[in-house]
CSV table of C-alpha atoms in Angstrom, one decimal:
chain,number,residue,atom,x,y,z
A,1,MET,CA,-95.7,-68.5,26.1
A,2,GLN,CA,-95.8,-72.2,27.9
A,3,THR,CA,-98.4,-74.5,26.8
A,4,PHE,CA,-100.9,-75.7,29.0
A,5,LYS,CA,-99.7,-78.9,28.8
A,6,GLU,CA,-96.1,-77.9,30.0
A,7,SER,CA,-97.8,-75.6,32.4
A,8,PHE,CA,-99.0,-78.6,34.3
A,9,SER,CA,-95.8,-81.0,34.0
A,10,GLN,CA,-94.2,-80.3,37.0
A,11,HIS,CA,-94.3,-82.2,40.5
A,12,TYR,CA,-94.4,-79.7,42.8
A,13,PHE,CA,-97.9,-78.9,40.7
A,14,ILE,CA,-99.3,-81.8,41.2
A,15,LEU,CA,-98.3,-81.3,44.9
A,16,SER,CA,-98.8,-78.4,45.8
A,17,LEU,CA,-102.5,-79.2,44.2
A,18,LEU,CA,-103.0,-82.9,46.1
A,19,PHE,CA,-102.8,-81.1,49.5
A,20,VAL,CA,-104.7,-77.9,48.8
A,21,MET,CA,-107.2,-80.5,47.8
A,22,ALA,CA,-106.6,-82.5,51.2
A,23,VAL,CA,-107.8,-79.7,53.4
A,24,TYR,CA,-110.2,-79.2,52.1
A,25,LEU,CA,-112.0,-82.5,51.5
A,26,PRO,CA,-113.6,-82.2,54.3
A,27,VAL,CA,-116.2,-79.5,53.1
A,28,ASN,CA,-117.5,-82.5,51.0
A,29,GLY,CA,-119.7,-84.3,54.4
A,30,LEU,CA,-121.7,-80.6,55.8
A,31,LYS,CA,-125.2,-80.1,55.6
A,32,ILE,CA,-127.5,-78.1,54.8
A,33,LEU,CA,-126.6,-73.8,55.9
A,34,ASN,CA,-129.2,-71.7,56.6
A,35,PHE,CA,-128.9,-69.5,53.5
A,36,ASP,CA,-128.2,-72.6,51.1
A,37,ASP,CA,-130.8,-72.3,48.6
A,38,THR,CA,-133.1,-74.5,49.4
A,39,GLU,CA,-136.1,-72.7,47.4
A,40,LEU,CA,-134.2,-73.1,44.7
A,41,VAL,CA,-133.3,-77.5,45.2
A,42,MET,CA,-136.2,-77.7,45.6
A,43,ARG,CA,-137.7,-75.9,42.4
A,44,LEU,CA,-135.8,-78.2,40.0
A,45,HIS,CA,-136.8,-81.2,42.0
A,46,ASN,CA,-141.2,-80.7,41.8
A,47,ASN,CA,-140.7,-78.9,38.3
A,48,PHE,CA,-137.9,-80.6,36.3
A,49,SER,CA,-139.2,-81.5,32.9
A,50,ASP,CA,-140.8,-78.1,32.5
A,51,ILE,CA,-138.2,-76.1,32.8
A,52,ASN,CA,-138.2,-73.7,29.9
A,53,TRP,CA,-135.0,-73.8,28.6
A,54,VAL,CA,-134.4,-70.9,27.3
A,55,GLY,CA,-137.0,-68.7,29.2
A,56,LEU,CA,-133.7,-68.5,31.7
A,57,PHE,CA,-131.9,-66.5,29.9
A,58,PHE,CA,-134.2,-64.7,27.9
A,59,ARG,CA,-136.6,-63.3,29.8
A,60,ASP,CA,-139.9,-61.8,29.4
A,61,SER,CA,-139.5,-58.1,31.6
A,62,SER,CA,-136.7,-56.9,33.1
A,63,THR,CA,-135.4,-58.9,36.3
A,64,LYS,CA,-133.5,-57.5,39.8
A,65,TYR,CA,-131.9,-61.5,40.0
A,66,TYR,CA,-130.9,-62.9,36.8
A,67,ARG,CA,-128.0,-65.4,37.3
A,68,PRO,CA,-128.9,-67.8,34.5
A,69,LEU,CA,-126.3,-69.8,33.7
A,70,LEU,CA,-125.0,-70.5,38.0
A,71,GLU,CA,-129.4,-71.8,37.5
A,72,VAL,CA,-128.0,-73.8,35.1
A,73,LEU,CA,-125.9,-75.4,36.8
A,74,CYS,CA,-127.5,-75.9,40.1
A,75,TYR,CA,-129.7,-77.5,37.4
A,76,LEU,CA,-127.1,-80.3,35.8
A,77,ASP,CA,-126.3,-81.3,39.6
A,78,TYR,CA,-130.1,-81.5,39.6
A,79,ALA,CA,-130.4,-84.0,36.8
A,80,MET,CA,-126.8,-86.3,37.5
A,81,TRP,CA,-127.9,-86.8,41.6
A,82,GLY,CA,-131.3,-85.6,42.1
A,83,LEU,CA,-131.8,-84.6,46.4
A,84,SER,CA,-127.9,-85.8,47.0
A,85,ILE,CA,-127.0,-82.6,49.3
A,86,THR,CA,-123.4,-84.4,48.6
A,87,ALA,CA,-123.2,-83.7,44.9
A,88,TYR,CA,-123.7,-80.0,45.5
A,89,HIS,CA,-121.0,-79.6,47.8
A,90,LEU,CA,-118.6,-82.2,45.8
A,91,THR,CA,-119.1,-79.7,42.2
A,92,ASN,CA,-118.4,-76.0,44.7
A,93,TYR,CA,-115.2,-78.0,45.2
A,94,ILE,CA,-114.6,-79.4,41.8
A,95,ILE,CA,-115.0,-75.2,41.3
A,96,HIS,CA,-113.4,-74.1,43.4
A,97,ILE,CA,-109.3,-76.7,42.3
A,98,PHE,CA,-111.2,-75.7,39.3
A,99,ASN,CA,-110.4,-72.5,39.8
A,100,ALA,CA,-107.0,-73.4,41.7
A,101,CYS,CA,-105.6,-74.4,39.0
A,102,LEU,CA,-106.5,-70.8,36.7
A,103,VAL,CA,-104.1,-69.3,39.4
A,104,TYR,CA,-100.9,-72.0,39.4
A,105,LEU,CA,-102.2,-71.1,35.1
A,106,ILE,CA,-102.1,-67.2,35.4
A,107,ALA,CA,-99.8,-67.3,37.0
A,108,ARG,CA,-96.7,-69.1,35.0
A,109,GLN,CA,-96.8,-66.0,33.1
A,110,TRP,CA,-97.2,-63.5,36.1
A,111,PHE,CA,-93.6,-65.4,36.2
A,112,GLN,CA,-93.0,-66.5,32.8
A,113,ASP,CA,-89.3,-64.8,32.5
A,114,LYS,CA,-88.4,-65.6,35.9
A,115,LYS,CA,-86.1,-68.3,37.6
A,116,ASN,CA,-88.6,-71.1,39.5
A,117,ALA,CA,-91.4,-69.4,37.3
A,118,GLY,CA,-93.4,-72.4,38.3
A,119,ILE,CA,-92.2,-73.3,42.0
A,120,TRP,CA,-94.5,-69.4,42.4
A,121,ALA,CA,-97.0,-69.9,40.3
A,122,ALA,CA,-97.3,-73.0,43.2
A,123,LEU,CA,-97.1,-70.9,46.1
A,124,ALA,CA,-99.5,-68.2,44.4
A,125,MET,CA,-102.0,-71.1,43.7
A,126,VAL,CA,-102.0,-72.5,46.9
A,127,PHE,CA,-102.1,-69.1,48.9
A,128,PHE,CA,-105.4,-68.7,46.5
A,129,ALA,CA,-107.3,-71.8,47.5
A,130,LEU,CA,-106.3,-71.8,51.2
A,131,ASN,CA,-107.4,-69.2,52.0
A,132,PRO,CA,-109.9,-69.1,54.6
A,133,LEU,CA,-112.2,-66.6,53.4
A,134,THR,CA,-112.3,-68.8,50.4
A,135,CYS,CA,-113.9,-71.3,52.5
A,136,GLU,CA,-117.5,-69.0,53.0
A,137,SER,CA,-117.9,-69.4,49.2
A,138,VAL,CA,-116.9,-72.9,48.9
A,139,ALA,CA,-118.9,-74.6,52.2
A,140,TRP,CA,-122.5,-73.2,51.3
A,141,ILE,CA,-124.3,-74.3,48.2
A,142,SER,CA,-125.4,-70.6,47.6
A,143,GLY,CA,-121.6,-70.1,47.6
A,144,ARG,CA,-121.3,-71.3,43.7
A,145,SER,CA,-122.5,-67.6,42.4
A,146,ASP,CA,-118.4,-66.6,44.0
A,147,LEU,CA,-117.4,-69.6,42.7
A,148,ALA,CA,-119.1,-69.8,39.2
A,149,GLY,CA,-118.1,-66.5,38.8
A,150,THR,CA,-114.9,-66.3,39.9
A,151,PHE,CA,-113.7,-69.4,37.6
A,152,PHE,CA,-115.0,-67.8,34.4
A,153,SER,CA,-113.9,-64.6,35.5
A,154,LEU,CA,-110.5,-65.6,35.9
A,155,LEU,CA,-110.5,-68.1,32.4
A,156,ALA,CA,-111.1,-64.7,31.1
A,157,VAL,CA,-107.9,-63.2,32.3
A,158,TYR,CA,-106.3,-66.6,31.0
A,159,CYS,CA,-108.1,-66.5,28.2
A,160,TRP,CA,-106.2,-63.0,27.4
A,161,PHE,CA,-103.0,-64.5,28.2
A,162,LEU,CA,-103.1,-66.5,24.9
A,163,LYS,CA,-100.4,-65.4,22.2
A,164,SER,CA,-103.8,-67.0,19.3
A,165,SER,CA,-106.2,-64.8,18.3
A,166,LEU,CA,-108.8,-66.7,19.9
A,167,ARG,CA,-108.6,-64.2,22.8
A,168,PHE,CA,-110.2,-62.1,21.0
A,169,PHE,CA,-113.4,-64.0,21.3
A,170,LEU,CA,-112.4,-66.6,24.1
A,171,THR,CA,-112.0,-64.0,26.6
A,172,PRO,CA,-114.8,-62.1,25.4
A,173,LEU,CA,-117.0,-64.5,25.7
A,174,ALA,CA,-115.5,-65.9,29.3
A,175,ILE,CA,-116.7,-62.6,31.1
A,176,LEU,CA,-120.5,-63.1,29.5
A,177,SER,CA,-120.6,-66.0,31.1
A,178,GLY,CA,-118.6,-65.3,34.8
A,179,LEU,CA,-121.4,-62.2,34.1
A,180,LEU,CA,-124.7,-65.4,34.3
A,181,CYS,CA,-123.5,-66.4,37.0
A,182,LYS,CA,-122.7,-62.9,38.9
A,183,GLU,CA,-122.3,-59.3,39.3
A,184,ASN,CA,-119.0,-59.0,40.2
A,185,ALA,CA,-118.2,-61.2,37.6
A,186,LEU,CA,-118.2,-57.2,36.6
A,187,ALA,CA,-114.6,-56.1,38.0
A,188,VAL,CA,-113.0,-58.2,35.2
A,189,ILE,CA,-113.8,-55.6,33.2
A,190,PRO,CA,-110.8,-52.9,34.4
A,191,ILE,CA,-109.0,-55.0,35.2
A,192,ILE,CA,-108.2,-56.5,31.4
A,193,VAL,CA,-108.0,-52.5,30.8
A,194,LEU,CA,-105.3,-52.2,34.3
A,195,LEU,CA,-103.6,-55.5,33.3
A,196,GLU,CA,-103.4,-54.7,29.2
A,197,TRP,CA,-101.7,-51.2,30.7
A,198,PHE,CA,-99.3,-52.8,32.8
A,199,ILE,CA,-97.8,-55.6,30.5
A,200,ASN,CA,-97.4,-53.1,28.3
A,201,TYR,CA,-96.0,-50.5,30.7
A,202,ARG,CA,-93.6,-53.6,32.0
A,203,ASN,CA,-92.4,-53.6,27.5
A,204,LYS,CA,-91.7,-50.7,27.4
A,205,LYS,CA,-93.8,-49.5,25.2
A,206,SER,CA,-94.4,-46.1,23.9
A,207,PHE,CA,-97.7,-44.2,25.2
A,208,ASN,CA,-99.6,-44.1,21.5
A,209,GLU,CA,-98.7,-47.8,21.6
A,210,ASN,CA,-100.5,-48.0,25.1
A,211,LEU,CA,-102.9,-45.5,24.7
A,212,LYS,CA,-104.1,-47.6,20.9
A,213,SER,CA,-103.7,-51.3,23.4
A,214,CYS,CA,-105.7,-50.3,25.7
A,215,PHE,CA,-108.4,-48.7,23.9
A,216,ALA,CA,-109.0,-51.4,21.9
A,217,TRP,CA,-109.5,-54.0,24.4
A,218,SER,CA,-111.9,-51.4,26.3
A,219,ILE,CA,-114.7,-51.6,23.0
A,220,ILE,CA,-113.5,-55.6,23.5
A,221,VAL,CA,-114.1,-56.2,27.0
A,222,LEU,CA,-117.3,-53.9,27.5
A,223,ILE,CA,-119.1,-56.3,24.5
A,224,PRO,CA,-120.0,-59.1,26.8
A,225,LEU,CA,-121.7,-56.4,29.1
A,226,PHE,CA,-123.7,-54.5,27.1
A,227,LEU,CA,-124.7,-58.4,25.7
A,228,TYR,CA,-125.4,-59.0,29.4
A,229,LEU,CA,-127.5,-56.5,30.1
A,230,PHE,CA,-129.9,-56.3,26.8
A,231,LEU,CA,-130.4,-59.5,28.2
A,232,ARG,CA,-131.8,-58.6,32.0
A,233,THR,CA,-133.3,-55.4,31.3
A,234,ASN,CA,-135.4,-58.2,28.2
A,235,GLY,CA,-134.0,-54.7,25.9
A,236,TRP,CA,-133.5,-51.5,26.2
A,237,GLU,CA,-136.8,-49.9,25.6
A,238,ASN,CA,-138.6,-52.7,27.7
A,239,HIS,CA,-136.7,-51.2,30.6
A,240,THR,CA,-138.9,-48.8,32.6
A,241,TYR,CA,-137.6,-46.7,36.5
A,242,GLU,CA,-139.1,-46.0,39.3
A,243,TYR,CA,-138.0,-42.5,41.0
A,244,ILE,CA,-138.9,-42.4,44.4
A,245,ASN,CA,-139.3,-39.7,47.0
A,246,VAL,CA,-138.9,-40.3,50.1
A,247,THR,CA,-139.6,-37.8,53.0
A,248,LYS,CA,-138.5,-39.1,57.1
A,249,SER,CA,-141.8,-40.8,57.4
A,250,SER,CA,-141.5,-43.3,55.1
A,251,PRO,CA,-141.0,-46.6,55.3
A,252,ALA,CA,-138.3,-46.6,51.4
A,253,ALA,CA,-136.1,-44.6,55.2
A,254,SER,CA,-136.3,-47.0,57.7
A,255,GLN,CA,-135.2,-49.1,55.5
A,256,GLY,CA,-131.7,-46.8,54.7
A,257,VAL,CA,-133.3,-45.5,50.6
A,258,THR,CA,-133.1,-42.1,49.9
A,259,GLY,CA,-134.8,-39.4,47.5
A,260,LYS,CA,-130.4,-37.7,47.9
A,261,ILE,CA,-127.0,-38.8,47.5
A,262,ASP,CA,-125.5,-38.7,51.3
A,263,ILE,CA,-122.0,-37.5,50.8
A,264,LEU,CA,-121.4,-39.6,54.1
A,265,LYS,CA,-122.1,-42.3,52.9
A,266,ILE,CA,-120.0,-42.1,49.6
A,267,LEU,CA,-117.2,-40.9,52.0
A,268,TYR,CA,-117.9,-44.6,54.4
A,269,LEU,CA,-116.6,-46.1,51.0
A,270,LEU,CA,-113.1,-45.1,51.9
A,271,PRO,CA,-113.4,-47.4,55.6
A,272,VAL,CA,-115.1,-50.0,54.2
A,273,THR,CA,-112.2,-50.5,51.1
A,274,ALA,CA,-109.7,-50.5,53.8
A,275,PHE,CA,-111.6,-53.3,55.8
A,276,TYR,CA,-111.5,-54.8,52.9
A,277,LEU,CA,-107.9,-54.4,52.0
A,278,LYS,CA,-107.3,-55.7,55.4
A,279,LYS,CA,-108.9,-57.4,55.0
A,280,LEU,CA,-107.3,-59.8,52.6
A,281,ILE,CA,-103.5,-59.1,53.9
A,282,ILE,CA,-105.3,-60.4,57.8
A,283,PRO,CA,-108.5,-62.5,57.0
A,284,PHE,CA,-108.5,-62.7,60.8
A,285,PRO,CA,-110.6,-63.1,63.1
A,286,LEU,CA,-113.0,-64.4,60.5
A,287,ASN,CA,-117.0,-63.7,60.7
A,288,PHE,CA,-119.7,-64.9,58.9
A,289,ALA,CA,-121.9,-62.2,59.5
A,290,ILE,CA,-120.2,-58.6,59.7
A,291,ALA,CA,-122.8,-55.7,60.2
A,292,ASP,CA,-120.6,-53.2,61.0
A,293,ILE,CA,-116.7,-52.0,61.6
A,294,ASN,CA,-114.6,-49.5,63.7
A,295,THR,CA,-115.1,-47.0,61.3
A,296,GLY,CA,-113.1,-43.6,62.6
A,297,PHE,CA,-109.9,-46.6,62.7
A,298,TYR,CA,-110.5,-47.7,59.1
A,299,ALA,CA,-110.6,-43.7,58.5
A,300,PHE,CA,-107.5,-43.8,59.8
A,301,LEU,CA,-106.1,-46.5,57.5
A,302,SER,CA,-107.5,-45.2,54.2
A,303,ALA,CA,-105.3,-41.7,55.1
A,304,VAL,CA,-102.3,-44.7,55.3
A,305,ILE,CA,-103.4,-46.5,52.6
A,306,PHE,CA,-103.6,-42.7,50.5
A,307,GLY,CA,-100.0,-41.7,52.6
A,308,LEU,CA,-98.1,-45.5,50.7
A,309,ILE,CA,-99.5,-44.9,47.6
A,310,ILE,CA,-98.3,-41.5,47.4
A,311,VAL,CA,-94.1,-42.4,49.3
A,312,TRP,CA,-95.2,-45.5,46.4
A,313,LEU,CA,-95.2,-43.1,43.5
A,314,LYS,CA,-92.4,-40.7,44.4
A,315,LYS,CA,-90.2,-43.6,45.0
A,316,LYS,CA,-91.9,-45.2,40.6
A,317,LYS,CA,-92.9,-48.6,43.2
A,318,VAL,CA,-95.5,-48.8,39.6
A,319,SER,CA,-95.9,-52.7,40.8
A,320,TYR,CA,-97.2,-52.6,43.6
A,321,ILE,CA,-100.2,-49.5,43.6
A,322,PHE,CA,-101.3,-51.7,40.5
A,323,PHE,CA,-101.4,-55.0,42.6
A,324,LEU,CA,-103.4,-52.0,45.2
A,325,CYS,CA,-105.7,-51.3,42.4
A,326,LEU,CA,-106.1,-54.3,40.9
A,327,LEU,CA,-107.9,-55.4,44.5
A,328,VAL,CA,-109.8,-52.5,44.7
A,329,LEU,CA,-111.2,-53.0,41.5
A,330,SER,CA,-111.8,-57.1,42.3
A,331,PHE,CA,-114.7,-55.8,45.0
A,332,VAL,CA,-115.3,-52.9,44.1
A,333,PRO,CA,-119.2,-55.2,43.0
A,334,ALA,CA,-119.5,-55.6,46.7
A,335,LEU,CA,-119.0,-52.2,47.7
A,336,PRO,CA,-122.9,-51.0,46.8
A,337,VAL,CA,-124.1,-53.8,49.3
A,338,ALA,CA,-122.6,-51.8,51.9
A,339,LEU,CA,-124.4,-48.4,51.8
A,340,GLU,CA,-127.5,-50.0,51.0
A,341,ASN,CA,-129.9,-53.3,52.1
A,342,ILE,CA,-129.4,-55.1,49.5
A,343,SER,CA,-128.2,-58.4,50.8
A,344,TRP,CA,-128.4,-59.8,54.5
A,345,VAL,CA,-125.2,-58.4,55.1
A,346,PRO,CA,-123.6,-55.5,54.7
A,347,MET,CA,-119.9,-56.8,54.5
A,348,ALA,CA,-119.3,-60.3,54.1
A,349,GLU,CA,-116.1,-62.3,53.6
A,350,ARG,CA,-117.3,-63.9,50.2
A,351,TYR,CA,-117.7,-60.9,48.4
A,352,LEU,CA,-113.6,-61.4,48.7
A,353,TYR,CA,-113.3,-64.3,46.6
A,354,MET,CA,-111.9,-63.7,43.1
A,355,SER,CA,-109.3,-60.7,45.0
A,356,VAL,CA,-108.2,-64.0,46.6
A,357,SER,CA,-106.7,-64.8,43.5
A,358,ILE,CA,-104.7,-61.0,43.4
A,359,MET,CA,-104.1,-61.3,46.7
A,360,ALA,CA,-102.1,-64.3,46.3
A,361,ILE,CA,-100.4,-64.0,43.0
A,362,GLY,CA,-99.4,-60.0,44.6
A,363,ALA,CA,-98.6,-62.1,47.5
A,364,ALA,CA,-96.1,-64.3,46.0
A,365,SER,CA,-94.5,-61.6,43.7
A,366,LEU,CA,-93.6,-59.9,47.1
A,367,LEU,CA,-91.1,-62.8,48.4
A,368,LEU,CA,-89.8,-63.5,44.5
A,369,ASN,CA,-89.4,-59.5,45.3
A,370,PHE,CA,-87.6,-60.9,48.3
A,371,GLN,CA,-85.5,-62.6,48.1
A,372,GLU,CA,-84.2,-61.2,44.0
A,373,LYS,CA,-83.2,-58.2,46.4
A,374,LYS,CA,-81.2,-60.9,49.0
A,375,ILE,CA,-83.3,-59.4,51.3
A,376,PHE,CA,-84.7,-62.8,53.3
A,377,ASP,CA,-81.6,-65.8,52.7
A,378,SER,CA,-83.6,-68.8,50.6
A,379,ASN,CA,-84.4,-70.1,54.4
A,380,LEU,CA,-85.5,-67.6,55.4
A,381,LEU,CA,-88.1,-67.1,53.1
A,382,ILE,CA,-88.9,-70.5,52.9
A,383,THR,CA,-89.7,-71.2,56.1
A,384,ILE,CA,-92.1,-67.8,56.1
A,385,CYS,CA,-93.7,-69.5,53.3
A,386,LEU,CA,-94.1,-72.7,55.1
A,387,ILE,CA,-95.2,-70.7,58.2
A,388,ILE,CA,-97.6,-68.8,56.2
A,389,ILE,CA,-99.1,-72.2,54.0
A,390,LEU,CA,-99.2,-73.4,57.5
A,391,ILE,CA,-101.9,-70.8,58.6
A,392,LEU,CA,-104.2,-70.8,56.0
A,393,SER,CA,-105.0,-74.7,55.9
A,394,VAL,CA,-105.6,-74.8,59.8
A,395,ALA,CA,-107.5,-72.1,59.5
A,396,THR,CA,-109.1,-72.7,56.4
A,397,PHE,CA,-109.3,-76.5,57.9
A,398,GLN,CA,-110.8,-75.4,61.6
A,399,ARG,CA,-113.6,-73.8,59.1
A,400,GLU,CA,-114.7,-76.4,56.9
A,401,PHE,CA,-115.9,-77.9,60.9
A,402,VAL,CA,-117.7,-74.6,61.6
A,403,PHE,CA,-119.8,-75.1,59.0
A,404,LYS,CA,-120.7,-78.2,58.7
A,405,ASP,CA,-124.0,-76.9,60.2
A,406,SER,CA,-126.0,-74.3,60.9
A,407,LYS,CA,-126.1,-74.0,65.5
A,408,SER,CA,-122.7,-74.5,64.9
A,409,ILE,CA,-122.3,-71.9,61.6
A,410,TRP,CA,-124.7,-69.3,63.9
A,411,THR,CA,-122.8,-70.4,67.4
A,412,ALA,CA,-119.0,-69.5,66.1
A,413,THR,CA,-120.5,-66.3,64.9
A,414,LEU,CA,-122.7,-65.7,67.9
A,415,LYS,CA,-118.8,-64.7,69.4
A,416,THR,CA,-118.3,-62.6,67.2
A,417,ASN,CA,-121.4,-60.6,67.5
A,418,PRO,CA,-122.9,-61.2,70.7
A,419,ASP,CA,-124.9,-57.8,70.8
A,420,ASN,CA,-125.9,-58.4,66.9
A,421,GLY,CA,-129.8,-58.8,66.6
A,422,MET,CA,-130.1,-61.0,62.9
A,423,VAL,CA,-127.5,-63.3,64.7
A,424,LEU,CA,-129.0,-63.7,68.3
A,425,GLN,CA,-132.8,-65.0,66.0
A,426,LYS,CA,-130.5,-67.6,63.3
A,427,TYR,CA,-128.6,-68.5,67.1
A,428,ALA,CA,-131.9,-69.0,68.5
A,429,GLN,CA,-133.6,-70.7,65.6
A,430,ALA,CA,-130.7,-72.6,64.9
A,431,VAL,CA,-130.5,-74.4,68.4
A,432,GLY,CA,-133.4,-74.5,69.7
A,433,LEU,CA,-137.2,-73.6,71.5
A,434,GLU,CA,-135.6,-74.2,75.1
A,435,GLU,CA,-131.6,-73.5,74.1
A,436,GLY,CA,-132.5,-70.2,72.7
A,437,GLN,CA,-135.1,-68.8,74.6
A,438,LYS,CA,-132.0,-66.4,76.5
A,439,ALA,CA,-131.1,-65.1,72.6
A,440,TYR,CA,-134.3,-65.0,71.0
A,441,ARG,CA,-135.0,-62.6,73.8
A,442,LYS,CA,-132.1,-59.7,73.7
A,443,ALA,CA,-133.1,-59.7,69.8
A,444,VAL,CA,-135.9,-58.5,71.2
A,445,ALA,CA,-134.8,-56.0,73.5
A,446,ASN,CA,-132.4,-55.0,70.9
A,447,PRO,CA,-133.6,-51.2,70.3
A,448,GLU,CA,-132.2,-51.1,67.0
A,449,PRO,CA,-134.8,-52.6,64.8
A,450,PHE,CA,-134.1,-56.0,62.6
A,451,VAL,CA,-135.6,-57.7,59.2
A,452,TRP,CA,-135.9,-60.8,61.6
A,453,ARG,CA,-137.9,-58.8,64.9
A,454,ALA,CA,-140.9,-60.7,64.0
A,455,GLU,CA,-139.7,-64.2,64.2
A,456,ALA,CA,-137.4,-63.7,67.7
A,457,LEU,CA,-140.5,-62.4,68.6
A,458,LEU,CA,-142.6,-65.9,67.3
A,459,GLY,CA,-139.6,-67.5,69.1
A,460,ILE,CA,-140.8,-66.1,72.1
A,461,ALA,CA,-144.7,-67.2,72.3
A,462,GLN,CA,-144.2,-70.5,70.5
A,463,TYR,CA,-141.8,-70.9,73.2
A,464,GLU,CA,-144.2,-69.6,76.0
A,465,SER,CA,-147.5,-71.1,74.7
A,466,SER,CA,-145.5,-74.6,75.0
A,467,ILE,CA,-144.9,-74.1,78.5
A,468,GLY,CA,-148.4,-73.4,79.2
A,469,ASN,CA,-148.4,-69.6,79.3
A,470,HIS,CA,-150.9,-68.8,76.4
A,471,ASP,CA,-151.0,-65.3,77.3
A,472,SER,CA,-148.1,-64.3,77.3
A,473,ALA,CA,-147.8,-65.9,73.3
A,474,LEU,CA,-150.6,-64.0,73.0
A,475,GLN,CA,-148.9,-60.2,73.7
A,476,TYR,CA,-145.5,-61.9,71.7
A,477,ILE,CA,-147.6,-62.7,68.3
A,478,LEU,CA,-149.7,-59.0,68.3
A,479,GLN,CA,-146.5,-57.6,69.3
């Protein structure tokens, strides 16, 4: 294994990193968006001197929202820069650059036996860092949870690659740190076990040796999970669970919560999984708020994927199946969101932030395979790589300016979601009362209920009141 210093000594790494930094530089000039954690920032401003630092990690009771290390990162921002929005964006920018460096380091280990390993690792880094699917997490101040959770997850994988015995301590420590930033770090636990199996398989270790090794690492990576659950629930003995009987007429039922296992919902995970895999391969069209998908098309695509797996098994394309499993595992924590009303949108591009790192290394591996088998000559391969980088760079650069303010992002989002009630309401809110009236009224006319309906009605009422139609405004308020 190369030393840390040797890994960064190559000029192509420096050039690639500078290019990534340049493309993402405009993100530092962004403003606050609708869903940024402004409440957290103001809470810091008002109560900074009274923060219970120990209490962040050791709660008095179980909690549904437990990201203490993420809060510490925000506290450090405030301690250094106060209410400077630029500083918060700069921190996101820096973490994204660190993540790109970690992708490079991991890819160096992945390609360590290959010729020009550093070039392929730099290519993987660029594929990751400039993918437009990463833009939302970097542009949002609240997207730091994705950035920080992925940073520690990637750090855990890099520590796992270390030859030193310190990896048995550093890997679980990094996993725990990731979990304390965001729940998506759960994905790295099975990913590391799968990596252990595949590396042993590739090195032709015996089945028994591989089994013992994977079992040992399963124990190691589960330790931080148990510690995390213990901290989150304030000790398992204090955690209580509520069971709710839901009827068709109950409010919970209207929100999509049921007391039974819905087979159709479980099967819905297949097209959702296919959708996310397609999004990783072809990220376009970019969509800030993914409310629904073409279930029939993606159900068919999931069947095609199963067919490919069968073909790969017959042809013993183990590496293809391995990367596919890694990709699916990387976004498994996002799948429950698609089934229930856990988040403001059931599917989102930012849920794929960590997945993009795996996709990037996989894409570089595939291109390397094409070169080794002489499917493409060198000139054609270089041309393909440059075209991919150009497309990703232009899309990401343009996407940053879409995220420049709330009006810009909701204007762009409305184009991809013209009938979505929530998007209509948020667009109207961003553009102002008079300009947004058409969107407010279209949102209210939507027969499907949505949680921002009351805000849309109040938006219409405010406008009616501003032009003197007080009776009409009262009717909207009563609704």
